[in-house]
mmCIF file of C-alpha atoms in Angstrom:
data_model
loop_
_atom_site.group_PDB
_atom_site.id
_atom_site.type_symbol
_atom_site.label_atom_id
_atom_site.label_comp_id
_atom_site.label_asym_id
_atom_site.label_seq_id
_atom_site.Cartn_x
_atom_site.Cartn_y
_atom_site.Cartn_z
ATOM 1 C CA UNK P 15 83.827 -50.427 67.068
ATOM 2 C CA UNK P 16 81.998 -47.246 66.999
ATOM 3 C CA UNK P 17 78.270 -47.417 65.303
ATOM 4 C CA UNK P 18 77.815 -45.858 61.857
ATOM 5 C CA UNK P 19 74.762 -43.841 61.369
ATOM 6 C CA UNK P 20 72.723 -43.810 58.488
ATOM 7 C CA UNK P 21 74.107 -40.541 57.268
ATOM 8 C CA UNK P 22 77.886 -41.789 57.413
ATOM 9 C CA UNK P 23 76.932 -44.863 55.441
ATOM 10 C CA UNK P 24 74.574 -42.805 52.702
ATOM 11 C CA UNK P 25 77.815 -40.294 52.146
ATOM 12 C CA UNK P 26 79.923 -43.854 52.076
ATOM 13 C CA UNK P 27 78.133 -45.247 49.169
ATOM 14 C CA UNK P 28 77.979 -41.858 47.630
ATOM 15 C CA UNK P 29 81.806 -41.869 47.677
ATOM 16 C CA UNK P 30 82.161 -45.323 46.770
ATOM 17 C CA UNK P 31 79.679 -45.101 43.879
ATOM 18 C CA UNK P 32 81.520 -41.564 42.321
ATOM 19 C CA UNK P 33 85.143 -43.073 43.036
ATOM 20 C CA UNK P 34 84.378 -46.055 41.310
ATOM 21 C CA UNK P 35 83.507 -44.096 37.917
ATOM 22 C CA UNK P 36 86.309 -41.822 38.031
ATOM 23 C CA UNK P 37 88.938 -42.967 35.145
ATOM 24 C CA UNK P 38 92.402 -42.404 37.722
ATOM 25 C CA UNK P 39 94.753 -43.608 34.625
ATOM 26 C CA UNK P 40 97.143 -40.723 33.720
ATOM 27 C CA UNK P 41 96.701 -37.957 30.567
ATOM 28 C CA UNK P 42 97.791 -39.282 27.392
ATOM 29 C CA UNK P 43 97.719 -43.337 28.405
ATOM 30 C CA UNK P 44 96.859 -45.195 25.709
ATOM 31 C CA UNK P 45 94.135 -47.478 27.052
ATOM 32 C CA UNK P 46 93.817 -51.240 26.238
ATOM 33 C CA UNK P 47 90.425 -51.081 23.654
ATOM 34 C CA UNK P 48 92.987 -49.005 21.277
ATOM 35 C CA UNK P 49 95.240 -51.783 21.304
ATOM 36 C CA UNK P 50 92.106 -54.742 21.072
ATOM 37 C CA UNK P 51 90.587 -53.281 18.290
ATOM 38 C CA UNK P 52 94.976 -52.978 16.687
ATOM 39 C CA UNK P 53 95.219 -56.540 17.629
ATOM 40 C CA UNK P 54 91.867 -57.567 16.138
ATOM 41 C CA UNK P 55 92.504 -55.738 12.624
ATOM 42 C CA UNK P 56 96.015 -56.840 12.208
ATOM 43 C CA UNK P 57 95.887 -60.268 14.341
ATOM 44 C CA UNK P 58 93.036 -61.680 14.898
ATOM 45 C CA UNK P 59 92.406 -63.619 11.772
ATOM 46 C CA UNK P 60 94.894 -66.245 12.379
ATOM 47 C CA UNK P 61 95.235 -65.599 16.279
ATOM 48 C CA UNK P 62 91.995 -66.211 17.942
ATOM 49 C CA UNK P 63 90.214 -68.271 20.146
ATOM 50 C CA UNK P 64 88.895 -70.933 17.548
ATOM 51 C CA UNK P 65 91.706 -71.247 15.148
ATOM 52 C CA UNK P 66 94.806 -70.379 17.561
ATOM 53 C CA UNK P 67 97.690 -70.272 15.017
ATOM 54 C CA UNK P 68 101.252 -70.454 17.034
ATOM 55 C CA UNK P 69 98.855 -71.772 20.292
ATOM 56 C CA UNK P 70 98.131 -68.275 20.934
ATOM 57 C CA UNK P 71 95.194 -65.715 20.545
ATOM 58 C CA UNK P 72 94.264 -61.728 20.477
ATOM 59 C CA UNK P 73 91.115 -61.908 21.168
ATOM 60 C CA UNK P 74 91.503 -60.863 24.923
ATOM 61 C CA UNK P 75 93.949 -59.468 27.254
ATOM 62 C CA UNK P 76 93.904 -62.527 29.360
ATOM 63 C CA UNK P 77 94.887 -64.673 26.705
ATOM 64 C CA UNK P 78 98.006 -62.018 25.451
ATOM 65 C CA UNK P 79 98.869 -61.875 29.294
ATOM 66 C CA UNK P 80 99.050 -65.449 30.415
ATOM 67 C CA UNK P 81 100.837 -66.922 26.631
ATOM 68 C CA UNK P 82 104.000 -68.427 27.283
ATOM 69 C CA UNK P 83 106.582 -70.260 24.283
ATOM 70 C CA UNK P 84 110.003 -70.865 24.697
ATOM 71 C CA UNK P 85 111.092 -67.742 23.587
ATOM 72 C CA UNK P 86 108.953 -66.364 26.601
ATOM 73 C CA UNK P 87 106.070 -63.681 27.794
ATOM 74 C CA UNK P 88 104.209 -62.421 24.918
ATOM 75 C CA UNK P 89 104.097 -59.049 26.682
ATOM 76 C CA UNK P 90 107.052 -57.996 28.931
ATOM 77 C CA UNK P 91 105.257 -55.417 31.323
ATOM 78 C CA UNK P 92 107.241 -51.736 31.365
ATOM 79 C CA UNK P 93 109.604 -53.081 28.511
ATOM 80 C CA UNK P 94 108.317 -52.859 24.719
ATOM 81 C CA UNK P 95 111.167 -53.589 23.153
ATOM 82 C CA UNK P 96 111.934 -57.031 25.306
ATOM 83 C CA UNK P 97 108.434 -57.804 24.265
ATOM 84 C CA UNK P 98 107.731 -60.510 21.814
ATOM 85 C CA UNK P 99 104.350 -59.190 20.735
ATOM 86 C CA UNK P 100 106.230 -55.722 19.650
ATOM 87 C CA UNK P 101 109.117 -57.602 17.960
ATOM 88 C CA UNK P 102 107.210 -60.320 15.830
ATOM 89 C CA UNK P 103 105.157 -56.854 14.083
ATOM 90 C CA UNK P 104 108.370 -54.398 14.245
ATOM 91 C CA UNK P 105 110.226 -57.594 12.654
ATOM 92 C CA UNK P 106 112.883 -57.453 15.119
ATOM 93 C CA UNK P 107 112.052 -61.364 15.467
ATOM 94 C CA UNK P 108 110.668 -63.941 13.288
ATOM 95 C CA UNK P 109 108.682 -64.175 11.525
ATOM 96 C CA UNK P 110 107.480 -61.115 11.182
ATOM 97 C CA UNK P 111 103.635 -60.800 11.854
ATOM 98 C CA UNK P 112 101.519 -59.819 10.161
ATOM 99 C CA UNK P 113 103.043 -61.637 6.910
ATOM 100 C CA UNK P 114 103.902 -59.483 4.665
ATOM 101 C CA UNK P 115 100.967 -60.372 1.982
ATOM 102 C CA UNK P 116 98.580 -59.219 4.649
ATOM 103 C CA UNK P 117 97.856 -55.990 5.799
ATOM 104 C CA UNK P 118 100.452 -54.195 8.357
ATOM 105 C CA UNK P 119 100.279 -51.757 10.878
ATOM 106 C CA UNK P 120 100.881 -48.263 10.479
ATOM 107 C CA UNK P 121 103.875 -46.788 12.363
ATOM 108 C CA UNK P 122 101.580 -44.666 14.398
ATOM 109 C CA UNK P 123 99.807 -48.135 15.459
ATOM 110 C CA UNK P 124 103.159 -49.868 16.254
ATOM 111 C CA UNK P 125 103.994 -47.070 18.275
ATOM 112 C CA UNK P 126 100.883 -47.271 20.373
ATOM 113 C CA UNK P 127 101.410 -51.021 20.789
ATOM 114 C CA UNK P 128 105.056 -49.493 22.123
ATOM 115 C CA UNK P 129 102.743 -47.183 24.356
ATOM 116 C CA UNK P 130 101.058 -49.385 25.946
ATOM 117 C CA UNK P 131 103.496 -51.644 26.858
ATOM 118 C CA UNK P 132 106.367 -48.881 28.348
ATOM 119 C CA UNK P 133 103.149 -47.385 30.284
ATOM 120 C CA UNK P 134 102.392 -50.997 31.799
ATOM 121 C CA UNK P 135 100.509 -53.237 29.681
ATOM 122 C CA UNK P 136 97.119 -51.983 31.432
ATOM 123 C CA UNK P 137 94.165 -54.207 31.382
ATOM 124 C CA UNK P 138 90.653 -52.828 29.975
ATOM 125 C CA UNK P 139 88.773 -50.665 33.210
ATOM 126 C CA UNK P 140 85.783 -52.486 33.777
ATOM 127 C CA UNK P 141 83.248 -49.679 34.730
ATOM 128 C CA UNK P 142 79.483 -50.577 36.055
ATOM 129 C CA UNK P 143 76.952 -48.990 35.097
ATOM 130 C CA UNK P 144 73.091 -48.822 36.434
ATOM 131 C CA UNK P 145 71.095 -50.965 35.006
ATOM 132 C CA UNK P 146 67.054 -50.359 34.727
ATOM 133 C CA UNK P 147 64.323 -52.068 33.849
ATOM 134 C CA UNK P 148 61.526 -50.268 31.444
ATOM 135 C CA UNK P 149 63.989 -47.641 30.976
ATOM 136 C CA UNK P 150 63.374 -46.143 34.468
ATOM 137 C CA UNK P 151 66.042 -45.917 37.237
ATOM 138 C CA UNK P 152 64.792 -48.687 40.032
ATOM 139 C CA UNK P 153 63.460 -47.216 43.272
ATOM 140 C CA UNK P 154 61.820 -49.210 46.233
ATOM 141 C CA UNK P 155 59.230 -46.444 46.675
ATOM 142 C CA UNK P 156 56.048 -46.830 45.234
ATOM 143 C CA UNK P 157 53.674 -43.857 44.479
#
């Protein structure tokens, strides 16, 4: 293996560091927060992590990812309309959610839901950021 010099492994970090904040997902992808904060106005009053009506919750993509019944996925990757989640609030299966004393989804909202799931059911894009203490970036040098 052929030694990297300090240079080589400055411009690696570099690269690694720019790459890493560089949103790669394509133009007009509806992106996973849009559907959290759908799912947490329309859903999560009855569907959460403490009260968990139907064994299920909305309060994070984990949780809508890994729910399971016997009528299946929750979320059928690359296929909205073979997905529960889009046919419990289109009402193509029952019952239809939200009920219909509460308040429902616009058709522009359902259709981003739809989105979503035909443009793979992406997960939120976790992106670092520096962190610094007092405000000021860190450095090891000292004046």
């Amino acid at each position: 293996m052929l030694p990297i010099s300090i240079y080589q492994r400055t411009v690696l970090a570099l690269l690694i560091v720019v790459l890493s904040h560089i949103d790669l997902s394509p133009a007009g992808a509806t992106d996973y927060p849009q559907i959290a904060f759908l799912l947490k106005t329309y859903c999560s009053g009855c569907h959460n992590d403490v009260d968990r009506e139907a064994d299920f919750s909305v309060d994070s993509y984990r949780a809508l990812m890994e729910f399971t019944s016997d009528q299946g996925s929750l979320i059928s990757i690359g296929q909205p309309d073979q997905s529960r989640l889009l046919q419990l609030i289109t009402g193509d299966a029952t019952p239809k959610m939200p009920p219909d004393d509460q308040p429902q989804p616009k058709s522009e909202e359902i259709d981003l839901v739809r989105q979503w799931i035909a443009q793979g059911a992406r997960p939120p894009v976790m992106k670092s950021e520096p962190t610094y203490e007092s405000g000021e970036p860190h450095s090891s040098r000292t004046s």
